[in-house]
Coordinates of C-alpha atoms and ligand atoms in Angstrom, one line a residue:
X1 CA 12.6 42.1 53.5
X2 CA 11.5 39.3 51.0
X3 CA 12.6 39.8 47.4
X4 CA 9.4 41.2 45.2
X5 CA 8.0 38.7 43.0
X6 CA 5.6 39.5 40.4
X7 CA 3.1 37.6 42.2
X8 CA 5.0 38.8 45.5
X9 CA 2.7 40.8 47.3
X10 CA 1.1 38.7 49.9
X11 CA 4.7 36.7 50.9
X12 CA 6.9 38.1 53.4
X13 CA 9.5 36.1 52.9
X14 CA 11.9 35.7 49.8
X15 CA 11.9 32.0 47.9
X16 CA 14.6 29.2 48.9
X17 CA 17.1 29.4 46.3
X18 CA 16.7 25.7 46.0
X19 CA 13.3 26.3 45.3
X20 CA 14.0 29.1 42.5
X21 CA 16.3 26.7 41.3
X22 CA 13.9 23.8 41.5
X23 CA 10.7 25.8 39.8
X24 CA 11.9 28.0 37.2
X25 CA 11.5 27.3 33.9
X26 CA 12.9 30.3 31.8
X27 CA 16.2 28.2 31.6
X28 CA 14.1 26.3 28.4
X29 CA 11.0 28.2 28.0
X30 CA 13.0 31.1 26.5
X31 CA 12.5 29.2 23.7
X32 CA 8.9 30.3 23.0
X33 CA 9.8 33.9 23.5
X34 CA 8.7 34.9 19.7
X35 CA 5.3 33.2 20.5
X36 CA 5.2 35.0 23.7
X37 CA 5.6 38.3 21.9
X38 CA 3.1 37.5 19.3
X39 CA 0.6 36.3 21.6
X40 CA 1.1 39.4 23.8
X41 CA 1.0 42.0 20.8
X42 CA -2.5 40.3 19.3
X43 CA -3.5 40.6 23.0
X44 CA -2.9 44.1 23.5
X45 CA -4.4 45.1 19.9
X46 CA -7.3 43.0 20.9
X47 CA -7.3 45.0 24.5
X48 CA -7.7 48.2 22.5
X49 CA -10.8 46.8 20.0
X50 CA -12.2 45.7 23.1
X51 CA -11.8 49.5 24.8
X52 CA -9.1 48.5 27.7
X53 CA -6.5 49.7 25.9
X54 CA -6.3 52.9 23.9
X55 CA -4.7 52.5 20.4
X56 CA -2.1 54.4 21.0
X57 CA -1.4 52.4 25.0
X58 CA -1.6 49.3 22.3
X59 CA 0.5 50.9 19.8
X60 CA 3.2 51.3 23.0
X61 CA 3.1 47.9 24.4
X62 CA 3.6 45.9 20.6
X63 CA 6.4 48.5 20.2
X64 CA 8.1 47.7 23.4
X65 CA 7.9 43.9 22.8
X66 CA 9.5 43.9 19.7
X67 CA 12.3 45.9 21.4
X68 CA 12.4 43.5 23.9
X69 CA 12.6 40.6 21.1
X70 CA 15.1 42.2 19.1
X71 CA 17.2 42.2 22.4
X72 CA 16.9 38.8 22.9
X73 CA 18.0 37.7 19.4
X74 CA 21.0 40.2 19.6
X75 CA 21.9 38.4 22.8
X76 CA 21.2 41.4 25.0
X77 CA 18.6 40.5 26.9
X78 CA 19.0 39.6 30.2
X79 CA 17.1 36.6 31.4
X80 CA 16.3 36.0 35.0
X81 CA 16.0 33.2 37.2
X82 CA 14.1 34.9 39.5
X83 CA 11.8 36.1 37.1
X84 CA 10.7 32.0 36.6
X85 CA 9.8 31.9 33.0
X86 CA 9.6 33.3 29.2
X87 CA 6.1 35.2 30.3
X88 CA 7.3 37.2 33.3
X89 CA 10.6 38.0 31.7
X90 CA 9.7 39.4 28.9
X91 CA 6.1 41.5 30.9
X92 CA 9.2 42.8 33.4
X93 CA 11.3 43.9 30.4
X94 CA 8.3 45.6 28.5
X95 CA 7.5 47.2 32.1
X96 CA 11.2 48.7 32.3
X97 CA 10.9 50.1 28.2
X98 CA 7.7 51.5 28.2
X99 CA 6.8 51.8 31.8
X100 CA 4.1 51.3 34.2
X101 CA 1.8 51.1 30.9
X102 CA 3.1 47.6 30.7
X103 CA 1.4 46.5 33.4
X104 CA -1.8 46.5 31.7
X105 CA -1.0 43.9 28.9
X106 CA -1.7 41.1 31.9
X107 CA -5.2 42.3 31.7
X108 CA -7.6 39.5 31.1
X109 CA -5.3 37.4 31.0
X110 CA -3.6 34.7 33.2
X111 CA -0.2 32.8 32.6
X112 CA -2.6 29.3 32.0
X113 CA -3.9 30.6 28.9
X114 CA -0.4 32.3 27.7
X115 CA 1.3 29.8 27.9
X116 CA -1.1 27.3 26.5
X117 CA -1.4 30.0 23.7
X118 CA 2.4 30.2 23.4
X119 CA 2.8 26.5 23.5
X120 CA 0.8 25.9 20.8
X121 CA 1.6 28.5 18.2
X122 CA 5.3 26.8 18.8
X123 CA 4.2 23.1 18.1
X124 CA 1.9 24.2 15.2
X125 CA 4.9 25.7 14.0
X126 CA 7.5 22.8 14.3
X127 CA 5.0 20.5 13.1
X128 CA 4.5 22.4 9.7
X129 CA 8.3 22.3 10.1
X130 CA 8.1 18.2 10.2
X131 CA 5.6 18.2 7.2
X132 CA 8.0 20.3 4.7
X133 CA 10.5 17.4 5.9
X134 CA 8.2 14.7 5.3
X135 CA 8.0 16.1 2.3
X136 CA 11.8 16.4 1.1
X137 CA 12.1 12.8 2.7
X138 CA 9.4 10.8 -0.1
X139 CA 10.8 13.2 -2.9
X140 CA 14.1 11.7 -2.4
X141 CA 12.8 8.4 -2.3
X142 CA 10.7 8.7 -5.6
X143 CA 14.0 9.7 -7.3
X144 CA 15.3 6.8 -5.5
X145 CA 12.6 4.6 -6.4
X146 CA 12.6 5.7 -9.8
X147 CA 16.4 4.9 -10.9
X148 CA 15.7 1.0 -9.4
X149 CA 12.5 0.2 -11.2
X150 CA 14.6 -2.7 -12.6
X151 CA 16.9 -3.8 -9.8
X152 CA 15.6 -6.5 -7.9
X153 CA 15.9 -7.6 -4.5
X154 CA 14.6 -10.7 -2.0
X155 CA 11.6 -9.7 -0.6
X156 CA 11.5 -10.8 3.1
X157 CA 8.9 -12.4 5.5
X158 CA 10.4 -13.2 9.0
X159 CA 13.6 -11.9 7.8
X160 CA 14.1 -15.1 5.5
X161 CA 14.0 -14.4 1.7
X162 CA 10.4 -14.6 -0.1
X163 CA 9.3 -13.2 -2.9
X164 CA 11.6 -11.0 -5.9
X165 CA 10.3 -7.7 -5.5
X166 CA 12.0 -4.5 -7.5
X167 CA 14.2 -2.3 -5.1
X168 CA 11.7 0.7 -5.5
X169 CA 8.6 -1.2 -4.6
X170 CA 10.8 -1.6 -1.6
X171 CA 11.7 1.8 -1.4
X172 CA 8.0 2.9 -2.3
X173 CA 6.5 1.6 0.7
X174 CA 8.4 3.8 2.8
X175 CA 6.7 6.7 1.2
X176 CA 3.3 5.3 2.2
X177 CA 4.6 5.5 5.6
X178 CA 5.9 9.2 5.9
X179 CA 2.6 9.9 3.9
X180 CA 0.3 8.7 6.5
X181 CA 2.7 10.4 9.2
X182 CA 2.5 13.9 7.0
X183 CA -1.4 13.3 6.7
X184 CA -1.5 12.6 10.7
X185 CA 0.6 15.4 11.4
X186 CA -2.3 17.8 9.5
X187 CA -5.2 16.3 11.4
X188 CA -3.2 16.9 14.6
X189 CA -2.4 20.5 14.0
X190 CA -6.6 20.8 13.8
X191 CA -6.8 20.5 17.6
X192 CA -2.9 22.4 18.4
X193 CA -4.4 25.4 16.3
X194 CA -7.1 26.2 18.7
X195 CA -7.0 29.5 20.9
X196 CA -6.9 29.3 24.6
X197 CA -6.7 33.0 25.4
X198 CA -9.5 34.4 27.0
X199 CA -9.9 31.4 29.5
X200 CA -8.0 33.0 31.9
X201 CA -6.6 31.2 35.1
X202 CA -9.8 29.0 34.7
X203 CA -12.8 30.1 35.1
X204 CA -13.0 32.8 32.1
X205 CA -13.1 36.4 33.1
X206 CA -15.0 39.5 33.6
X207 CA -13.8 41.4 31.4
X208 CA -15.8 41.4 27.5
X209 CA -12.6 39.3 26.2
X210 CA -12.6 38.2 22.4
X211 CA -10.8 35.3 21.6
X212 CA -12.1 35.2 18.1
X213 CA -10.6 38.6 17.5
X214 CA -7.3 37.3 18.9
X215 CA -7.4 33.8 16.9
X216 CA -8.2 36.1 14.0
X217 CA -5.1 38.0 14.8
X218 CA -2.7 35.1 14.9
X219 CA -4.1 33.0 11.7
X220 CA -5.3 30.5 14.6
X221 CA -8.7 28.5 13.2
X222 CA -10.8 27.4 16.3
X223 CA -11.6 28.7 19.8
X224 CA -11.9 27.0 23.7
X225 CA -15.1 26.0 24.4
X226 CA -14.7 25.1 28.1
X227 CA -12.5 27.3 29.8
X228 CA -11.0 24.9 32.5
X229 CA -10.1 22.4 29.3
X230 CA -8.5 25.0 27.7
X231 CA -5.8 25.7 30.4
X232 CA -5.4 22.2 31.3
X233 CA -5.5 20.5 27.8
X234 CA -1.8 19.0 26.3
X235 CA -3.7 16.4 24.2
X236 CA -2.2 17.9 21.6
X237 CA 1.7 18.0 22.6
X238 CA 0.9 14.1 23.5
X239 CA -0.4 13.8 19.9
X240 CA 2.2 15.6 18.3
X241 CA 4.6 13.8 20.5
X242 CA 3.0 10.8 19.4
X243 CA 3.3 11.2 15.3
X244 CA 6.7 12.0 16.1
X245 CA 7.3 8.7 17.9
X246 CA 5.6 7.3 14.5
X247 CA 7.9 9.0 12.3
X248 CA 10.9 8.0 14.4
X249 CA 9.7 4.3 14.5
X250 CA 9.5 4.6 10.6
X251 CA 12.9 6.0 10.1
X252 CA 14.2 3.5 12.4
X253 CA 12.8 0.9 10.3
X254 CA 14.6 2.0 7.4
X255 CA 17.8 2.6 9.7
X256 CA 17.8 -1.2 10.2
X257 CA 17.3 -2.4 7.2
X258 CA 20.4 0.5 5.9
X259 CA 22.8 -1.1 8.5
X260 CA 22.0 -4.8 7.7
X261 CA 22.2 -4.0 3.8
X262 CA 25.8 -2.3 4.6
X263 CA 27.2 -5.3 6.3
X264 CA 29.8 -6.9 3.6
X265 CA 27.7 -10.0 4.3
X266 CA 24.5 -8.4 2.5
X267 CA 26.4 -5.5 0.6
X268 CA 23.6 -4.0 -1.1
X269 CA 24.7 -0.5 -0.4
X270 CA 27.9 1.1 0.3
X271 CA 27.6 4.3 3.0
X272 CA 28.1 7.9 1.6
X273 CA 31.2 8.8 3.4
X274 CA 29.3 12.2 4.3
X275 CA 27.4 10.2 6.7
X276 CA 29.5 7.3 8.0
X277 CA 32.3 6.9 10.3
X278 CA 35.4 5.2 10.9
X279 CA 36.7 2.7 13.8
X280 CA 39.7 4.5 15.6
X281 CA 41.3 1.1 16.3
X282 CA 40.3 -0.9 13.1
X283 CA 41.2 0.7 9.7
X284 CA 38.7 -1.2 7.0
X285 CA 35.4 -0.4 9.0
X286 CA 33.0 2.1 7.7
X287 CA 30.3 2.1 10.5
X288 CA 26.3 3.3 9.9
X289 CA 26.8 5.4 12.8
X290 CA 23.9 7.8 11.4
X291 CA 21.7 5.1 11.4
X292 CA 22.3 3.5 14.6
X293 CA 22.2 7.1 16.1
X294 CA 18.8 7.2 14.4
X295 CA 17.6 4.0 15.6
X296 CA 18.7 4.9 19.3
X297 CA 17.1 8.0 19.0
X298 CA 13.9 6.5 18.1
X299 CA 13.6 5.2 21.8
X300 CA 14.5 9.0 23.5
X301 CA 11.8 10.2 21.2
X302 CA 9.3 7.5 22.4
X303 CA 10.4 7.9 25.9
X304 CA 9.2 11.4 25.5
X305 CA 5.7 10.6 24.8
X306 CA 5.5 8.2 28.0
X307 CA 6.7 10.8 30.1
X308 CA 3.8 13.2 29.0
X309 CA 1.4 10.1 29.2
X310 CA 2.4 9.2 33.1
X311 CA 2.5 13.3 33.3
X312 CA -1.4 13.9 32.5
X313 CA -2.5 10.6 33.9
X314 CA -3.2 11.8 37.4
X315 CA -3.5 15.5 37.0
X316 CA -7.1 16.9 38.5
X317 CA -8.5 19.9 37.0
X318 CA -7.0 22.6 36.1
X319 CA -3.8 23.8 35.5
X320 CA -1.0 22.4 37.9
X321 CA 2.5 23.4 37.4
X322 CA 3.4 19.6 37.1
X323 CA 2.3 21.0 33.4
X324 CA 5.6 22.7 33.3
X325 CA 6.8 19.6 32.7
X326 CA 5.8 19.2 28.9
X327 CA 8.1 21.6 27.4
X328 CA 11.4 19.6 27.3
X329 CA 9.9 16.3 26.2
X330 CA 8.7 18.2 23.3
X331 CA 11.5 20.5 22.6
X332 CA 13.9 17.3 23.0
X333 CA 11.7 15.1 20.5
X334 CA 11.5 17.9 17.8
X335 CA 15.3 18.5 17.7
X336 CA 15.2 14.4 17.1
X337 CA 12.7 14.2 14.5
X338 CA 13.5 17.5 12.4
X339 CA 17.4 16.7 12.3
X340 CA 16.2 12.9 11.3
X341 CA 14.3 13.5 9.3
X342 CA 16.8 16.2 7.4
X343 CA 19.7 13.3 7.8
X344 CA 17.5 10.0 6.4
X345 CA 17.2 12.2 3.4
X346 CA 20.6 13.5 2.9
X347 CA 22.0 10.1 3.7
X348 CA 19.6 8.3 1.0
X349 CA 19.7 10.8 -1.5
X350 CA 24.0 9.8 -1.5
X351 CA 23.8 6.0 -0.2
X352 CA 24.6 3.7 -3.7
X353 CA 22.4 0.7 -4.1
X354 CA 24.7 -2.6 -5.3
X355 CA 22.4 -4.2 -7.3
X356 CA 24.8 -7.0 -8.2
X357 CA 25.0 -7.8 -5.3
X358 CA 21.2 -7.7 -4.6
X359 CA 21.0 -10.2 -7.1
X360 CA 22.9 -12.7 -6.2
X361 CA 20.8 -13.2 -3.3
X362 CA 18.3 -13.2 -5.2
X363 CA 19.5 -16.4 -6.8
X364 CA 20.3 -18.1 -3.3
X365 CA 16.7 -17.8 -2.0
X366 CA 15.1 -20.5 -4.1
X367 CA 12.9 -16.9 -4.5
X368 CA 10.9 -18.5 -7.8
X369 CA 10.0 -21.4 -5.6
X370 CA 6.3 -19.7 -5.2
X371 CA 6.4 -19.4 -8.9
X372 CA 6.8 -22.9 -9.3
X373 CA 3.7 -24.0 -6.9
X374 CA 1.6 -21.5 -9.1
X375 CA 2.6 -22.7 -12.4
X376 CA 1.6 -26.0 -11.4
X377 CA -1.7 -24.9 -9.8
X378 CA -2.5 -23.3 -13.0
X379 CA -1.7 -26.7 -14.7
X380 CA -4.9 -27.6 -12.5
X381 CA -3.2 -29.9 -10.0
X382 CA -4.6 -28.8 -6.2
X383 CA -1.8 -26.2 -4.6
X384 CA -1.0 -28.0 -1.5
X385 CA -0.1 -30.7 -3.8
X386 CA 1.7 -28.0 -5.7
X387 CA 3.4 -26.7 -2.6
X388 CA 4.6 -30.6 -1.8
X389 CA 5.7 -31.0 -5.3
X390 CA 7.7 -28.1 -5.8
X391 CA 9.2 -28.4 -1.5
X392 CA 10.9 -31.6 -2.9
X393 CA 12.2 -29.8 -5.9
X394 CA 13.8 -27.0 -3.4
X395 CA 15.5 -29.7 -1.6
X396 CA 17.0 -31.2 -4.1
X397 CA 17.6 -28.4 -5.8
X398 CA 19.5 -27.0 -2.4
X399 CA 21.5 -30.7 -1.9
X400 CA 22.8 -30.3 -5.5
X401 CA 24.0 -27.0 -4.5
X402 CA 21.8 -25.0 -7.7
X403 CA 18.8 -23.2 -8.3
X404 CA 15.2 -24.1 -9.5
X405 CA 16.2 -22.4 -12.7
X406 CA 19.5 -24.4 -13.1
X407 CA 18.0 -27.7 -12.7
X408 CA 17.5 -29.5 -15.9
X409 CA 14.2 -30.8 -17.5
X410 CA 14.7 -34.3 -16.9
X411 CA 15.7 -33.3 -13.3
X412 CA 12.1 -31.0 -12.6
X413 CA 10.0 -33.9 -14.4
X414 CA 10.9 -36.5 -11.3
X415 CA 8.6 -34.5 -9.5
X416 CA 5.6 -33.6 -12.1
X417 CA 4.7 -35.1 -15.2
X418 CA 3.2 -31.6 -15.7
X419 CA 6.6 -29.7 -16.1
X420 CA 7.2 -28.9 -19.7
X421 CA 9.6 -26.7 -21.4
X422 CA 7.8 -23.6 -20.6
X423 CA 8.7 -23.8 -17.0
X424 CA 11.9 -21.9 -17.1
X425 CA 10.0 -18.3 -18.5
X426 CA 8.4 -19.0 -14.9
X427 CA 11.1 -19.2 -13.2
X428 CA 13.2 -16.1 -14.4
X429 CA 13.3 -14.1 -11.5
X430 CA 12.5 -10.5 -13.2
X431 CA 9.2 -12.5 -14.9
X432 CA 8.4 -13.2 -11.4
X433 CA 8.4 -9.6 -10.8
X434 CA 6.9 -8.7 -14.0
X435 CA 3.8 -10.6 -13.5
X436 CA 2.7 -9.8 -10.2
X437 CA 0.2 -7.6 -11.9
X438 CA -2.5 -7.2 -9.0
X439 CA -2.7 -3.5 -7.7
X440 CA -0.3 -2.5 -5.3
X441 CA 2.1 -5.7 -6.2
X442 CA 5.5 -5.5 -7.1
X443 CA 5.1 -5.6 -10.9
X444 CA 5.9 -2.4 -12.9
X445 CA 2.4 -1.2 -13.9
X446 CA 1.4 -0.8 -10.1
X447 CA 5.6 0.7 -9.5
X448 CA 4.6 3.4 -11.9
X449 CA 1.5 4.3 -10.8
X450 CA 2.5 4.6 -7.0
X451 CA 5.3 6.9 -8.5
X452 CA 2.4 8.5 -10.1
X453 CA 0.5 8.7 -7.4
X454 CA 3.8 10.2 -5.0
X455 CA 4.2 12.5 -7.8
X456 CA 1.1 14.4 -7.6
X457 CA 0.7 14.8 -4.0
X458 CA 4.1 16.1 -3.5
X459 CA 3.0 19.0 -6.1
X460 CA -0.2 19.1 -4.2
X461 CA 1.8 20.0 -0.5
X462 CA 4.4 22.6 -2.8
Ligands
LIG501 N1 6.1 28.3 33.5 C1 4.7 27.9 33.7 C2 4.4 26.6 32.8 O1 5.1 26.3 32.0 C3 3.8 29.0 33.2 C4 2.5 29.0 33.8 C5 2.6 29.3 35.3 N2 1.3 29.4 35.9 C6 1.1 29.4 37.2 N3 -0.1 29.5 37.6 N4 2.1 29.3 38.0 O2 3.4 25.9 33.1

C-alpha cells in the first residue's frame, strides 16, 4: 500500500527513496517558515472577509500556525522528508493541532503562488537587511574619510602612481559605490514586493480571491497582473542576486586594495589583529585573511547569479520545479553579502592608516610631474610641448636619483627658460591637492562637500 502523500491520492505506489531524497526541499526551505506562516495567516483572515472561512475557522487556523512556529523555533517541531517542503510541513502540522479545519487554508490557493509569496517576503526582508548594512558600511567610511582629509596618498591609473589625491577622496569614492548599490537595492525591492497570491497553480481561480486584501495584510505594495507570470517570475531573486554580486564586486575592490596596502612593501595600513591571522609555520606574518576570504567570496556570490541565469534561461511557462532550484543560490549569497558587508566595516572602522608611509610614495612617484606640464601651459607654451619639457625633467630628475621638487633652479631652467622661482609652490605635493578645485576633484572644498553630502543621506535612511 503506497505511502499517502498530500497530493497522494491518485498514486498507488509509494515514491523511490532516491527520489524523496532527490526532490525534497524542506532540508533548506525551512528557512522561509515565518513567511510561510505569515502568508498563510493573511490568507486565512482574507478567506474569512471573502466568506470561505468563518472568523472564528480563521481565528483557528492563525492560532494553530503560530503554535506550529513557536515549535519550530523551540526546536520541537518535527520536520519531514516525506512531507517535501516548508508549505506541506507546516499545513500537516496545523492539520494535526487544529484538525481537519486545516484543510481548508489550501483553499484558493496553490503551492506556486505560496511559495512565490513566501520567497519574496524573505528577500524583501534580507534586502532591507543589506540596506541597514550598506548603511553602517559608508558611516564608517565618512568617519574614516574625515580623520584623513589631510593625509595624502598616490593616486593610481593602471596601478602606476598618478596624481596626489587625499586618503579620504580615496576612501570617499567607495561610498559612491555602496550608495548606488543601497539605491539599487530599493528599486529592486519595487518588483520583490509584489503579491502573487491569488494566481493560483496558473491560471487564477474560481473562487472571488483578493489579493489586494492580502497585499494589504502583509504591508506588500503591488499586485500580479498575469497570473502565469506571477508563479513563474524569479526576476527579482536574479536582481537581488545581482546587486549582491555588485556589492560583493565592490567590497572586493576594496579587499584588494587593503591586502596590497598591508604588504610591508606599500605599508600603508597595519591589520586590526581582530581581523587578521597568523602563519602556523612562519612567526612575523600577519595575513589579510578577511580580505582574501572576501575577495574569494565575491566569485561564489557571482557564481550564484549565473546559476539562476542558466536556471530561467530555458524554462517554458509556468511553474516547473526546476524553480526549486533558486532558494540556495539565494540563501548562500545573502549569508555572503550580510556577513561582508558586517566584516568590511568592523575591519575598517579598526584598520590604522600609515600616512608616513603613504607619503613617501608619494615622493617616489614624480606625482607633481602633471603639475609641472600645467604650470608651464599656463606660462602659455602649447602642453604637448609642456608634457616633452617636463618628461625630460622626470628623467633626469629619476637618473639623479631626486625629485622634481629637489632639483635645483639652475637644474629645472635647462629645460624652460619659463621656470622661475615660483615653480616649487607648484610642486609641493599637498598644493597639488589643494588646488584641484573642480567639483568632484580631490581638493578639500569638493572632500567636504561629498562628506556633506554622505552626511545628509545617511540621516535621511535613519
Ligand atoms: N518546493 C517547491 C518549490 O520550491 C514548492 C512548490 C511546489 N509546487 C509544485 N507544483 N510541485 O518550488
Amino acid at each position: 500500500m503506497a505511502e499517502k502523500k498530500m497530493w497522494g491520492g491518485r498514486f498507488a505506489e509509494s515514491t523511490a527513496a532516491c527520489m524523496e531524497a532527490y526532490s525534497e526541499s524542506v532540508s533548506f526551505d525551512w528557512q522561509l517558515y515565518a513567511e510561510d506562516i505569515r502568508g498563510s495567516q493573511a490568507h486565512a483572515r482574507v478567506l474569512a472577509q471573502q466568506g470561505f472561512l468563518t472568523g472564528d475557522e480563521a481565528v483557528r487556523i492563525c492560532e494553530g500556525l503560530d503554535m506550529a512556529k513557536a515549535e519550530i523555533e523551540s526546536g520541537d517541531f518535527v520536520w519531514k522528508t516525506e512531507m517535501e517542503d516548508v508549505h506541506m510541513n507546516i499545513e500537516s502540522r496545523l492539520t494535526e493541532i487544529i484538525g481537519p479545519l486545516g484543510g481548508k487554508l489550501h483553499t484558493a490557493r496553490s503551492r506556486n503562488d505560496q511559495v512565490a509569496l513566501d520567497f519574496r517576503l524573505h528577500v524583501a526582508d534580507r534586502l532591507a537587511l543589506w540596506q541597514e548594512r550598506l548603511v553602517a558600511l559608508v558611516e564608517v567610511y565618512v568617519a574614516r574619510a574625515e580623520e584623513h582629509r589631510e593625509t595624502l596618498l598616490p593616486g593610481c591609473t593602471h596601478f602606476q602612481p598618478a596624481q596626489p589625491v587625499s586618503l579620504a577622496h580615496h576612501l570617499l569614492a567607495y561610498c559612491q559605490m555602496f550608495k548606488r548599490d543601497h539605491e539599487r537595492v530599493t528599486d529592486c525591492l519595487k518588483r520583490v514586493r509584489v503579491m502573487p497570491l491569488g494566481a493560483a497553480a496558473l491560471a487564477g481561480t474560481t473562487h472571488p480571491v483578493n489579493p489586494r486584501a492580502v497585499a494589504d495584510d502583509l504591508g506588500v505594495d503591488e499586485i500580479f497582473v498575469n497570473s502565469m507570470d506571477a508563479v513563474s517570475d524569479r526576476d527579482f531573486v536574479l536582481e537581488a542576486v545581482f546587486d549582491g554580486s555588485l556589492i560583493m564586486t565592490h567590497l572586493s575592490r576594496m579587499c584588494e586594495e587593503i591586502i596590497i596596502w598591508a604588504n610591508p612593501n606599500f605599508g600603508y595600513v597595519r591589520l586590526p589583529d581582530q581581523y587578521a591571522t597568523g602563519s602556523s609555520i612562519m612567526p612575523q606574518k600577519k595575513n589579510p585573511d578577511a580580505c582574501e576570504l572576501m575577495r574569494g567570496k565575491t566569485g561564489r556570490v557571482v557564481g550564484s547569479l549565473m546559476g539562476l541565469l542558466v536556471l530561467l534561461k530555458g524554462l517554458p511557462m509556468t511553474y516547473n520545479r526546476d524553480l526549486q532550484e533558486d532558494k540556495e543560490p539565494f540563501f548562500d549569497a545573502d549569508k555572503t553579502v550580510s556577513a561582508s558587508l558586517g566584516i568590511m566595516a568592523g575591519m575598517l572602522k579598526q584598520i590604522e592608516f600609515v600616512p608616513g608611509k603613504m607619503a613617501e610614495t608619494v615622493k617616489r612617484g614624480f606625482l607633481n610631474a602633471t603639475e609641472l606640464a600645467d604650470y608651464l601651459a599656463a606660462k602659455g607654451i602649447p602642453f604637448r610641448e609642456a608634457h616633452h619639457i617636463t618628461g625630460a625633467a622626470v628623467a633626469f630628475a629619476e637618473a639623479n636619483g631626486v625629485g622634481l621638487e629637489d632639483m635645483s633652479l639652475e637644474d629645472l631652467q635647462q629645460f624652460s627658460d619659463q621656470i622661475n622661482d615660483d615653480v616649487f609652490d607648484v610642486l609641493d605635493y599637498k598644493a597639488a591637492v589643494d588646488r584641484r578645485t573642480s567639483p568632484g576633484g580631490t581638493g578639500p572644498e569638493s572632500v567636504v562637500f561629498q562628506i556633506d553630502g554622505l552626511k545628509s543621506w545617511l540621516t535621511s535612511r535613519k
